Amino acid sequence: MTTNIFAFVVVLGILIFFHELGHFLVARLFGVGVEKFSLGFGPRLFGRTVGITDYRISAIPLGGYVKMVGDEPDAELDAELIPYSFTHKHVFKKIMIVAAGPFFNLLLAVIIYTGFFTIIGTEDVRPVVNHVVAESPAAGVGLQPGDRVAAVNGETVAAWGDINRLIAEGGGDAVRITVNRDGNFFDVTVTPQTKMAKDILGDDAPYYDVGFSGLAPLKAVVGEVADGYPAKKAGMKKGDLIVSINDRAVDSWNTMKTIISQSKGDPLAVRVVRNGETLAVEIVPVLFSEENLLGEKVDSYRIGISSPGIDIPDADRITIKRGFFQALLEGVDQTYQISRLTLLSIGKLIKGTVSTKTLGGPIMIAEMAGQQAKAGLTNLVFFIAVLSINLAVLNFLPIPVLDGGHLMFFFIEAVIRRPINVRMREIAQQAGIFILIMLMIFVFYNDITRIFAS
């Protein structure tokens, strides 16, 4: 619990600091006076006043704000303060000041990703073919285990991730692969097979499969056996190698999983190898229902075993570090992709295709922050990046009270060339506050329900 609270305060503090720093710096750039720069709401705990700005830490660490001179349209100002008033600045300057907050949250994510790609790098697998699927495009052109992929479409590759990226960029078109086999270089042209899979949001997404891999297929070796499931009752043990089901050879974990999922609950004759001895057992899969990441109910047949995981030999592992500019481009792309995913998720929530049970509030964020902190500093920093992007996207939504609501008013002001009626803004702000309060109540309810459900 202590770790969760501490991690939550740290994460929220960093996110709010960058958000408010964006508002503050652009406000000062355009000559707007800043009266308060506060991390947290409520009573002032401590701080320091420099010029007219009170830099403070406040008692409630669930937000923050920048109080600018004249940021209330109907406020009366002394004549000498008008040049420093937010309200009296050109509308496009006001737009930039308001947009700077969520923009700085996106910038924080780009900084994190760029630093990670440059300094720490990403783990990958060396570009050596470890497995070729029978009757695949790769097998058709004669590729073999042990072949080293030197380039794809003329672009040198350093790791298997580069191969996947270049094939995907081809959009299913034929690709030219340069192969190094025992020091001899030659080119082959391969046309990927277009296949469909479900993305994280449950939508159909095409991918392009050549039929080779840098990893050996995961064998159907039993990792753990769950209590109360058919595999346990049939006497299966950790380390058993499943070699056939209903006389159908099992060459990988995926093959085994497919056979079980298609069984419709019919009995399965399973042959396993244990300590060099072949054993036969009969197992009847059970129907298992669970919710996926989108809160959708998913049914599948299972026997109650898990895999021991992929064991990648150290000789096959490599760490790829990018130069600054490449890392920056990848950091921007990563931030864009997560922003896009967040917007799509919001759209699916509104349409009802994603369950509102997936929404979480401060309690859920605190739990996740604590989990990431326990997993290591790298995990926590990545969590901050993702949360920062989510905060930016949500703040850009055109809801009064949020930055997006203010931007909506200012864009209207730019079109009609006069500020919106103060009374109309007040009504919209009240509606926005009501929406946010209802949303907070709902996510707190989700958090509490989730705790009792677990």
PDB file of N, CA, C and O in Angstrom, residues 225-296:
ATOM      1  N   VAL A 225       0.435 -26.602 -13.944  1.00  0.00           N
ATOM      2  CA  VAL A 225      -0.843 -27.304 -14.057  1.00  0.00           C
ATOM      3  C   VAL A 225      -1.774 -26.739 -12.997  1.00  0.00           C
ATOM      4  O   VAL A 225      -1.481 -26.799 -11.801  1.00  0.00           O
ATOM      5  N   ALA A 226      -2.911 -26.168 -13.439  1.00  0.00           N
ATOM      6  CA  ALA A 226      -3.827 -25.491 -12.528  1.00  0.00           C
ATOM      7  C   ALA A 226      -4.692 -26.492 -11.770  1.00  0.00           C
ATOM      8  O   ALA A 226      -5.200 -27.468 -12.348  1.00  0.00           O
ATOM      9  N   ASP A 227      -4.839 -26.247 -10.478  1.00  0.00           N
ATOM     10  CA  ASP A 227      -5.696 -27.094  -9.643  1.00  0.00           C
ATOM     11  C   ASP A 227      -7.140 -27.006 -10.110  1.00  0.00           C
ATOM     12  O   ASP A 227      -7.632 -25.925 -10.485  1.00  0.00           O
ATOM     13  N   GLY A 228      -7.821 -28.151 -10.078  1.00  0.00           N
ATOM     14  CA  GLY A 228      -9.243 -28.172 -10.401  1.00  0.00           C
ATOM     15  C   GLY A 228      -9.560 -28.291 -11.875  1.00  0.00           C
ATOM     16  O   GLY A 228     -10.734 -28.399 -12.247  1.00  0.00           O
ATOM     17  N   TYR A 229      -8.530 -28.278 -12.721  1.00  0.00           N
ATOM     18  CA  TYR A 229      -8.758 -28.363 -14.169  1.00  0.00           C
ATOM     19  C   TYR A 229      -8.534 -29.799 -14.653  1.00  0.00           C
ATOM     20  O   TYR A 229      -7.913 -30.617 -13.958  1.00  0.00           O
ATOM     21  N   PRO A 230      -9.025 -30.110 -15.879  1.00  0.00           N
ATOM     22  CA  PRO A 230      -8.926 -31.488 -16.394  1.00  0.00           C
ATOM     23  C   PRO A 230      -7.503 -32.034 -16.451  1.00  0.00           C
ATOM     24  O   PRO A 230      -7.289 -33.223 -16.199  1.00  0.00           O
ATOM     25  N   ALA A 231      -6.515 -31.203 -16.803  1.00  0.00           N
ATOM     26  CA  ALA A 231      -5.139 -31.691 -16.908  1.00  0.00           C
ATOM     27  C   ALA A 231      -4.637 -32.213 -15.564  1.00  0.00           C
ATOM     28  O   ALA A 231      -3.965 -33.254 -15.494  1.00  0.00           O
ATOM     29  N   LYS A 232      -4.977 -31.504 -14.491  1.00  0.00           N
ATOM     30  CA  LYS A 232      -4.565 -31.926 -13.144  1.00  0.00           C
ATOM     31  C   LYS A 232      -5.231 -33.247 -12.774  1.00  0.00           C
ATOM     32  O   LYS A 232      -4.591 -34.163 -12.239  1.00  0.00           O
ATOM     33  N   LYS A 233      -6.522 -33.343 -13.092  1.00  0.00           N
ATOM     34  CA  LYS A 233      -7.262 -34.562 -12.761  1.00  0.00           C
ATOM     35  C   LYS A 233      -6.757 -35.761 -13.561  1.00  0.00           C
ATOM     36  O   LYS A 233      -6.835 -36.902 -13.102  1.00  0.00           O
ATOM     37  N   ALA A 234      -6.227 -35.490 -14.769  1.00  0.00           N
ATOM     38  CA  ALA A 234      -5.722 -36.580 -15.615  1.00  0.00           C
ATOM     39  C   ALA A 234      -4.300 -36.983 -15.240  1.00  0.00           C
ATOM     40  O   ALA A 234      -3.750 -37.932 -15.817  1.00  0.00           O
ATOM     41  N   GLY A 235      -3.691 -36.248 -14.318  1.00  0.00           N
ATOM     42  CA  GLY A 235      -2.357 -36.617 -13.851  1.00  0.00           C
ATOM     43  C   GLY A 235      -1.206 -35.972 -14.601  1.00  0.00           C
ATOM     44  O   GLY A 235      -0.055 -36.413 -14.438  1.00  0.00           O
ATOM     45  N   MET A 236      -1.464 -34.955 -15.412  1.00  0.00           N
ATOM     46  CA  MET A 236      -0.371 -34.277 -16.113  1.00  0.00           C
ATOM     47  C   MET A 236       0.492 -33.507 -15.124  1.00  0.00           C
ATOM     48  O   MET A 236       0.011 -33.017 -14.091  1.00  0.00           O
ATOM     49  N   LYS A 237       1.795 -33.397 -15.464  1.00  0.00           N
ATOM     50  CA  LYS A 237       2.747 -32.753 -14.560  1.00  0.00           C
ATOM     51  C   LYS A 237       3.598 -31.730 -15.306  1.00  0.00           C
ATOM     52  O   LYS A 237       3.710 -31.776 -16.532  1.00  0.00           O
ATOM     53  N   LYS A 238       4.182 -30.842 -14.528  1.00  0.00           N
ATOM     54  CA  LYS A 238       5.092 -29.849 -15.075  1.00  0.00           C
ATOM     55  C   LYS A 238       6.262 -30.546 -15.779  1.00  0.00           C
ATOM     56  O   LYS A 238       6.845 -31.486 -15.238  1.00  0.00           O
ATOM     57  N   GLY A 239       6.563 -30.120 -16.989  1.00  0.00           N
ATOM     58  CA  GLY A 239       7.655 -30.703 -17.757  1.00  0.00           C
ATOM     59  C   GLY A 239       7.210 -31.725 -18.783  1.00  0.00           C
ATOM     60  O   GLY A 239       8.002 -32.142 -19.633  1.00  0.00           O
ATOM     61  N   ASP A 240       5.943 -32.146 -18.729  1.00  0.00           N
ATOM     62  CA  ASP A 240       5.426 -33.088 -19.733  1.00  0.00           C
ATOM     63  C   ASP A 240       5.480 -32.442 -21.123  1.00  0.00           C
ATOM     64  O   ASP A 240       5.134 -31.262 -21.288  1.00  0.00           O
ATOM     65  N   LEU A 241       5.883 -33.240 -22.115  1.00  0.00           N
ATOM     66  CA  LEU A 241       5.900 -32.778 -23.504  1.00  0.00           C
ATOM     67  C   LEU A 241       4.746 -33.444 -24.254  1.00  0.00           C
ATOM     68  O   LEU A 241       4.702 -34.666 -24.385  1.00  0.00           O
ATOM     69  N   ILE A 242       3.803 -32.625 -24.716  1.00  0.00           N
ATOM     70  CA  ILE A 242       2.660 -33.150 -25.470  1.00  0.00           C
ATOM     71  C   ILE A 242       3.101 -33.375 -26.913  1.00  0.00           C
ATOM     72  O   ILE A 242       3.518 -32.438 -27.602  1.00  0.00           O
ATOM     73  N   VAL A 243       2.992 -34.625 -27.396  1.00  0.00           N
ATOM     74  CA  VAL A 243       3.477 -34.954 -28.738  1.00  0.00           C
ATOM     75  C   VAL A 243       2.348 -35.211 -29.725  1.00  0.00           C
ATOM     76  O   VAL A 243       2.540 -35.109 -30.942  1.00  0.00           O
ATOM     77  N   SER A 244       1.141 -35.548 -29.215  1.00  0.00           N
ATOM     78  CA  SER A 244       0.012 -35.756 -30.131  1.00  0.00           C
ATOM     79  C   SER A 244      -1.298 -35.634 -29.374  1.00  0.00           C
ATOM     80  O   SER A 244      -1.371 -35.879 -28.164  1.00  0.00           O
ATOM     81  N   ILE A 245      -2.344 -35.255 -30.124  1.00  0.00           N
ATOM     82  CA  ILE A 245      -3.703 -35.201 -29.592  1.00  0.00           C
ATOM     83  C   ILE A 245      -4.620 -35.823 -30.630  1.00  0.00           C
ATOM     84  O   ILE A 245      -4.642 -35.379 -31.792  1.00  0.00           O
ATOM     85  N   ASN A 246      -5.349 -36.847 -30.233  1.00  0.00           N
ATOM     86  CA  ASN A 246      -6.218 -37.581 -31.167  1.00  0.00           C
ATOM     87  C   ASN A 246      -5.451 -38.024 -32.408  1.00  0.00           C
ATOM     88  O   ASN A 246      -5.923 -37.882 -33.548  1.00  0.00           O
ATOM     89  N   ASP A 247      -4.230 -38.534 -32.164  1.00  0.00           N
ATOM     90  CA  ASP A 247      -3.340 -39.040 -33.224  1.00  0.00           C
ATOM     91  C   ASP A 247      -2.865 -37.949 -34.185  1.00  0.00           C
ATOM     92  O   ASP A 247      -2.271 -38.263 -35.229  1.00  0.00           O
ATOM     93  N   ARG A 248      -3.113 -36.698 -33.848  1.00  0.00           N
ATOM     94  CA  ARG A 248      -2.598 -35.590 -34.659  1.00  0.00           C
ATOM     95  C   ARG A 248      -1.317 -35.079 -34.007  1.00  0.00           C
ATOM     96  O   ARG A 248      -1.303 -34.729 -32.824  1.00  0.00           O
ATOM     97  N   ALA A 249      -0.219 -35.069 -34.780  1.00  0.00           N
ATOM     98  CA  ALA A 249       1.076 -34.655 -34.235  1.00  0.00           C
ATOM     99  C   ALA A 249       1.019 -33.205 -33.754  1.00  0.00           C
ATOM    100  O   ALA A 249       0.433 -32.340 -34.407  1.00  0.00           O
ATOM    101  N   VAL A 250       1.615 -32.982 -32.605  1.00  0.00           N
ATOM    102  CA  VAL A 250       1.702 -31.635 -32.031  1.00  0.00           C
ATOM    103  C   VAL A 250       3.159 -31.182 -32.121  1.00  0.00           C
ATOM    104  O   VAL A 250       4.033 -31.731 -31.457  1.00  0.00           O
ATOM    105  N   ASP A 251       3.422 -30.172 -32.973  1.00  0.00           N
ATOM    106  CA  ASP A 251       4.792 -29.707 -33.168  1.00  0.00           C
ATOM    107  C   ASP A 251       5.086 -28.399 -32.453  1.00  0.00           C
ATOM    108  O   ASP A 251       6.226 -27.927 -32.448  1.00  0.00           O
ATOM    109  N   SER A 252       4.058 -27.785 -31.850  1.00  0.00           N
ATOM    110  CA  SER A 252       4.282 -26.508 -31.161  1.00  0.00           C
ATOM    111  C   SER A 252       3.137 -26.244 -30.183  1.00  0.00           C
ATOM    112  O   SER A 252       2.088 -26.907 -30.227  1.00  0.00           O
ATOM    113  N   TRP A 253       3.348 -25.273 -29.332  1.00  0.00           N
ATOM    114  CA  TRP A 253       2.317 -24.875 -28.369  1.00  0.00           C
ATOM    115  C   TRP A 253       1.072 -24.356 -29.099  1.00  0.00           C
ATOM    116  O   TRP A 253      -0.055 -24.652 -28.705  1.00  0.00           O
ATOM    117  N   ASN A 254       1.270 -23.593 -30.188  1.00  0.00           N
ATOM    118  CA  ASN A 254       0.133 -23.046 -30.933  1.00  0.00           C
ATOM    119  C   ASN A 254      -0.718 -24.151 -31.556  1.00  0.00           C
ATOM    120  O   ASN A 254      -1.947 -24.066 -31.572  1.00  0.00           O
ATOM    121  N   THR A 255      -0.054 -25.194 -32.081  1.00  0.00           N
ATOM    122  CA  THR A 255      -0.808 -26.322 -32.647  1.00  0.00           C
ATOM    123  C   THR A 255      -1.667 -26.977 -31.583  1.00  0.00           C
ATOM    124  O   THR A 255      -2.850 -27.261 -31.794  1.00  0.00           O
ATOM    125  N   MET A 256      -1.073 -27.216 -30.421  1.00  0.00           N
ATOM    126  CA  MET A 256      -1.805 -27.818 -29.312  1.00  0.00           C
ATOM    127  C   MET A 256      -2.986 -26.941 -28.892  1.00  0.00           C
ATOM    128  O   MET A 256      -4.120 -27.422 -28.707  1.00  0.00           O
ATOM    129  N   LYS A 257      -2.741 -25.634 -28.781  1.00  0.00           N
ATOM    130  CA  LYS A 257      -3.778 -24.698 -28.346  1.00  0.00           C
ATOM    131  C   LYS A 257      -4.940 -24.676 -29.339  1.00  0.00           C
ATOM    132  O   LYS A 257      -6.115 -24.627 -28.947  1.00  0.00           O
ATOM    133  N   THR A 258      -4.619 -24.739 -30.628  1.00  0.00           N
ATOM    134  CA  THR A 258      -5.654 -24.740 -31.666  1.00  0.00           C
ATOM    135  C   THR A 258      -6.524 -25.981 -31.582  1.00  0.00           C
ATOM    136  O   THR A 258      -7.757 -25.915 -31.672  1.00  0.00           O
ATOM    137  N   ILE A 259      -5.897 -27.147 -31.392  1.00  0.00           N
ATOM    138  CA  ILE A 259      -6.653 -28.403 -31.306  1.00  0.00           C
ATOM    139  C   ILE A 259      -7.607 -28.375 -30.114  1.00  0.00           C
ATOM    140  O   ILE A 259      -8.779 -28.753 -30.223  1.00  0.00           O
ATOM    141  N   ILE A 260      -7.112 -27.888 -28.981  1.00  0.00           N
ATOM    142  CA  ILE A 260      -7.947 -27.845 -27.775  1.00  0.00           C
ATOM    143  C   ILE A 260      -9.096 -26.860 -27.951  1.00  0.00           C
ATOM    144  O   ILE A 260     -10.243 -27.144 -27.591  1.00  0.00           O
ATOM    145  N   SER A 261      -8.803 -25.685 -28.523  1.00  0.00           N
ATOM    146  CA  SER A 261      -9.848 -24.672 -28.684  1.00  0.00           C
ATOM    147  C   SER A 261     -10.937 -25.106 -29.658  1.00  0.00           C
ATOM    148  O   SER A 261     -12.087 -24.672 -29.558  1.00  0.00           O
ATOM    149  N   GLN A 262     -10.585 -25.993 -30.597  1.00  0.00           N
ATOM    150  CA  GLN A 262     -11.563 -26.475 -31.586  1.00  0.00           C
ATOM    151  C   GLN A 262     -12.253 -27.767 -31.160  1.00  0.00           C
ATOM    152  O   GLN A 262     -13.053 -28.321 -31.911  1.00  0.00           O
ATOM    153  N   SER A 263     -11.968 -28.225 -29.953  1.00  0.00           N
ATOM    154  CA  SER A 263     -12.480 -29.525 -29.508  1.00  0.00           C
ATOM    155  C   SER A 263     -13.968 -29.517 -29.182  1.00  0.00           C
ATOM    156  O   SER A 263     -14.606 -30.580 -29.165  1.00  0.00           O
ATOM    157  N   LYS A 264     -14.526 -28.331 -28.871  1.00  0.00           N
ATOM    158  CA  LYS A 264     -15.931 -28.181 -28.469  1.00  0.00           C
ATOM    159  C   LYS A 264     -16.259 -29.014 -27.227  1.00  0.00           C
ATOM    160  O   LYS A 264     -17.419 -29.393 -26.999  1.00  0.00           O
ATOM    161  N   GLY A 265     -15.230 -29.295 -26.451  1.00  0.00           N
ATOM    162  CA  GLY A 265     -15.458 -30.037 -25.208  1.00  0.00           C
ATOM    163  C   GLY A 265     -15.467 -31.532 -25.348  1.00  0.00           C
ATOM    164  O   GLY A 265     -15.743 -32.250 -24.373  1.00  0.00           O
ATOM    165  N   ASP A 266     -15.175 -32.054 -26.557  1.00  0.00           N
ATOM    166  CA  ASP A 266     -15.127 -33.502 -26.752  1.00  0.00           C
ATOM    167  C   ASP A 266     -13.865 -34.080 -26.101  1.00  0.00           C
ATOM    168  O   ASP A 266     -12.835 -33.383 -26.009  1.00  0.00           O
ATOM    169  N   PRO A 267     -13.886 -35.339 -25.666  1.00  0.00           N
ATOM    170  CA  PRO A 267     -12.703 -35.954 -25.050  1.00  0.00           C
ATOM    171  C   PRO A 267     -11.511 -35.975 -26.009  1.00  0.00           C
ATOM    172  O   PRO A 267     -11.669 -36.180 -27.216  1.00  0.00           O
ATOM    173  N   LEU A 268     -10.323 -35.778 -25.452  1.00  0.00           N
ATOM    174  CA  LEU A 268      -9.099 -35.749 -26.246  1.00  0.00           C
ATOM    175  C   LEU A 268      -8.152 -36.854 -25.769  1.00  0.00           C
ATOM    176  O   LEU A 268      -7.919 -36.996 -24.557  1.00  0.00           O
ATOM    177  N   ALA A 269      -7.646 -37.618 -26.730  1.00  0.00           N
ATOM    178  CA  ALA A 269      -6.633 -38.636 -26.412  1.00  0.00           C
ATOM    179  C   ALA A 269      -5.264 -37.974 -26.551  1.00  0.00           C
ATOM    180  O   ALA A 269      -4.817 -37.684 -27.661  1.00  0.00           O
ATOM    181  N   VAL A 270      -4.615 -37.709 -25.415  1.00  0.00           N
ATOM    182  CA  VAL A 270      -3.371 -36.943 -25.395  1.00  0.00           C
ATOM    183  C   VAL A 270      -2.195 -37.865 -25.073  1.00  0.00           C
ATOM    184  O   VAL A 270      -2.253 -38.646 -24.108  1.00  0.00           O
ATOM    185  N   ARG A 271      -1.161 -37.775 -25.887  1.00  0.00           N
ATOM    186  CA  ARG A 271       0.076 -38.522 -25.613  1.00  0.00           C
ATOM    187  C   ARG A 271       1.151 -37.540 -25.173  1.00  0.00           C
ATOM    188  O   ARG A 271       1.368 -36.510 -25.822  1.00  0.00           O
ATOM    189  N   VAL A 272       1.802 -37.880 -24.054  1.00  0.00           N
ATOM    190  CA  VAL A 272       2.852 -37.027 -23.523  1.00  0.00           C
ATOM    191  C   VAL A 272       4.113 -37.850 -23.289  1.00  0.00           C
ATOM    192  O   VAL A 272       4.044 -39.071 -23.094  1.00  0.00           O
ATOM    193  N   VAL A 273       5.244 -37.157 -23.338  1.00  0.00           N
ATOM    194  CA  VAL A 273       6.524 -37.791 -23.012  1.00  0.00           C
ATOM    195  C   VAL A 273       6.988 -37.229 -21.681  1.00  0.00           C
ATOM    196  O   VAL A 273       7.119 -36.016 -21.519  1.00  0.00           O
ATOM    197  N   ARG A 274       7.239 -38.159 -20.731  1.00  0.00           N
ATOM    198  CA  ARG A 274       7.694 -37.765 -19.392  1.00  0.00           C
ATOM    199  C   ARG A 274       8.897 -38.608 -19.023  1.00  0.00           C
ATOM    200  O   ARG A 274       8.806 -39.829 -18.921  1.00  0.00           O
ATOM    201  N   ASN A 275      10.042 -37.959 -18.868  1.00  0.00           N
ATOM    202  CA  ASN A 275      11.285 -38.659 -18.516  1.00  0.00           C
ATOM    203  C   ASN A 275      11.594 -39.791 -19.492  1.00  0.00           C
ATOM    204  O   ASN A 275      12.002 -40.895 -19.108  1.00  0.00           O
ATOM    205  N   GLY A 276      11.363 -39.533 -20.790  1.00  0.00           N
ATOM    206  CA  GLY A 276      11.661 -40.507 -21.825  1.00  0.00           C
ATOM    207  C   GLY A 276      10.601 -41.561 -22.042  1.00  0.00           C
ATOM    208  O   GLY A 276      10.720 -42.397 -22.944  1.00  0.00           O
ATOM    209  N   GLU A 277       9.558 -41.551 -21.230  1.00  0.00           N
ATOM    210  CA  GLU A 277       8.491 -42.552 -21.340  1.00  0.00           C
ATOM    211  C   GLU A 277       7.244 -41.897 -21.916  1.00  0.00           C
ATOM    212  O   GLU A 277       6.843 -40.797 -21.515  1.00  0.00           O
ATOM    213  N   THR A 278       6.599 -42.607 -22.881  1.00  0.00           N
ATOM    214  CA  THR A 278       5.378 -42.096 -23.494  1.00  0.00           C
ATOM    215  C   THR A 278       4.151 -42.573 -22.719  1.00  0.00           C
ATOM    216  O   THR A 278       4.001 -43.759 -22.435  1.00  0.00           O
ATOM    217  N   LEU A 279       3.290 -41.623 -22.360  1.00  0.00           N
ATOM    218  CA  LEU A 279       2.085 -41.927 -21.594  1.00  0.00           C
ATOM    219  C   LEU A 279       0.862 -41.454 -22.364  1.00  0.00           C
ATOM    220  O   LEU A 279       0.919 -40.478 -23.127  1.00  0.00           O
ATOM    221  N   ALA A 280      -0.255 -42.130 -22.182  1.00  0.00           N
ATOM    222  CA  ALA A 280      -1.511 -41.747 -22.821  1.00  0.00           C
ATOM    223  C   ALA A 280      -2.527 -41.372 -21.750  1.00  0.00           C
ATOM    224  O   ALA A 280      -2.720 -42.103 -20.781  1.00  0.00           O
ATOM    225  N   VAL A 281      -3.172 -40.214 -21.927  1.00  0.00           N
ATOM    226  CA  VAL A 281      -4.201 -39.772 -20.986  1.00  0.00           C
ATOM    227  C   VAL A 281      -5.400 -39.252 -21.775  1.00  0.00           C
ATOM    228  O   VAL A 281      -5.252 -38.807 -22.915  1.00  0.00           O
ATOM    229  N   GLU A 282      -6.561 -39.326 -21.172  1.00  0.00           N
ATOM    230  CA  GLU A 282      -7.768 -38.757 -21.788  1.00  0.00           C
ATOM    231  C   GLU A 282      -8.172 -37.524 -21.003  1.00  0.00           C
ATOM    232  O   GLU A 282      -8.280 -37.566 -19.768  1.00  0.00           O
ATOM    233  N   ILE A 283      -8.392 -36.436 -21.724  1.00  0.00           N
ATOM    234  CA  ILE A 283      -8.728 -35.160 -21.101  1.00  0.00           C
ATOM    235  C   ILE A 283      -9.957 -34.580 -21.794  1.00  0.00           C
ATOM    236  O   ILE A 283     -10.037 -34.564 -23.023  1.00  0.00           O
ATOM    237  N   VAL A 284     -10.900 -34.084 -20.989  1.00  0.00           N
ATOM    238  CA  VAL A 284     -12.097 -33.430 -21.534  1.00  0.00           C
ATOM    239  C   VAL A 284     -11.982 -31.929 -21.250  1.00  0.00           C
ATOM    240  O   VAL A 284     -12.083 -31.511 -20.088  1.00  0.00           O
ATOM    241  N   PRO A 285     -11.744 -31.104 -22.275  1.00  0.00           N
ATOM    242  CA  PRO A 285     -11.606 -29.649 -22.059  1.00  0.00           C
ATOM    243  C   PRO A 285     -12.876 -29.046 -21.467  1.00  0.00           C
ATOM    244  O   PRO A 285     -13.990 -29.536 -21.698  1.00  0.00           O
ATOM    245  N   VAL A 286     -12.706 -27.976 -20.711  1.00  0.00           N
ATOM    246  CA  VAL A 286     -13.852 -27.268 -20.132  1.00  0.00           C
ATOM    247  C   VAL A 286     -13.958 -25.883 -20.758  1.00  0.00           C
ATOM    248  O   VAL A 286     -12.957 -25.288 -21.172  1.00  0.00           O
ATOM    249  N   LEU A 287     -15.185 -25.386 -20.817  1.00  0.00           N
ATOM    250  CA  LEU A 287     -15.418 -24.052 -21.368  1.00  0.00           C
ATOM    251  C   LEU A 287     -15.084 -23.021 -20.308  1.00  0.00           C
ATOM    252  O   LEU A 287     -15.597 -23.077 -19.188  1.00  0.00           O
ATOM    253  N   PHE A 288     -14.239 -22.074 -20.677  1.00  0.00           N
ATOM    254  CA  PHE A 288     -13.779 -21.054 -19.730  1.00  0.00           C
ATOM    255  C   PHE A 288     -14.168 -19.685 -20.271  1.00  0.00           C
ATOM    256  O   PHE A 288     -13.925 -19.377 -21.445  1.00  0.00           O
ATOM    257  N   SER A 289     -14.798 -18.855 -19.443  1.00  0.00           N
ATOM    258  CA  SER A 289     -15.215 -17.510 -19.848  1.00  0.00           C
ATOM    259  C   SER A 289     -14.441 -16.472 -19.039  1.00  0.00           C
ATOM    260  O   SER A 289     -14.276 -16.620 -17.827  1.00  0.00           O
ATOM    261  N   GLU A 290     -13.986 -15.447 -19.729  1.00  0.00           N
ATOM    262  CA  GLU A 290     -13.289 -14.348 -19.064  1.00  0.00           C
ATOM    263  C   GLU A 290     -13.476 -13.085 -19.875  1.00  0.00           C
ATOM    264  O   GLU A 290     -13.939 -13.116 -21.023  1.00  0.00           O
ATOM    265  N   GLU A 291     -13.112 -11.947 -19.287  1.00  0.00           N
ATOM    266  CA  GLU A 291     -13.184 -10.677 -19.997  1.00  0.00           C
ATOM    267  C   GLU A 291     -11.803 -10.309 -20.509  1.00  0.00           C
ATOM    268  O   GLU A 291     -10.806 -10.452 -19.794  1.00  0.00           O
ATOM    269  N   ASN A 292     -11.752  -9.837 -21.752  1.00  0.00           N
ATOM    270  CA  ASN A 292     -10.475  -9.379 -22.297  1.00  0.00           C
ATOM    271  C   ASN A 292     -10.196  -7.953 -21.851  1.00  0.00           C
ATOM    272  O   ASN A 292     -10.923  -7.396 -21.012  1.00  0.00           O
ATOM    273  N   LEU A 293      -9.157  -7.332 -22.405  1.00  0.00           N
ATOM    274  CA  LEU A 293      -8.776  -5.979 -22.006  1.00  0.00           C
ATOM    275  C   LEU A 293      -9.874  -4.966 -22.284  1.00  0.00           C
ATOM    276  O   LEU A 293      -9.895  -3.884 -21.679  1.00  0.00           O
ATOM    277  N   LEU A 294     -10.786  -5.292 -23.195  1.00  0.00           N
ATOM    278  CA  LEU A 294     -11.856  -4.374 -23.564  1.00  0.00           C
ATOM    279  C   LEU A 294     -13.124  -4.605 -22.760  1.00  0.00           C
ATOM    280  O   LEU A 294     -14.144  -3.969 -22.992  1.00  0.00           O
ATOM    281  N   GLY A 295     -13.069  -5.555 -21.825  1.00  0.00           N
ATOM    282  CA  GLY A 295     -14.249  -5.854 -21.034  1.00  0.00           C
ATOM    283  C   GLY A 295     -15.238  -6.743 -21.760  1.00  0.00           C
ATOM    284  O   GLY A 295     -16.369  -6.928 -21.294  1.00  0.00           O
ATOM    285  N   GLU A 296     -14.834  -7.313 -22.898  1.00  0.00           N
ATOM    286  CA  GLU A 296     -15.710  -8.193 -23.660  1.00  0.00           C
ATOM    287  C   GLU A 296     -15.578  -9.634 -23.151  1.00  0.00           C
ATOM    288  O   GLU A 296     -14.490 -10.072 -22.796  1.00  0.00           O
TER     289      GLU A 296
END
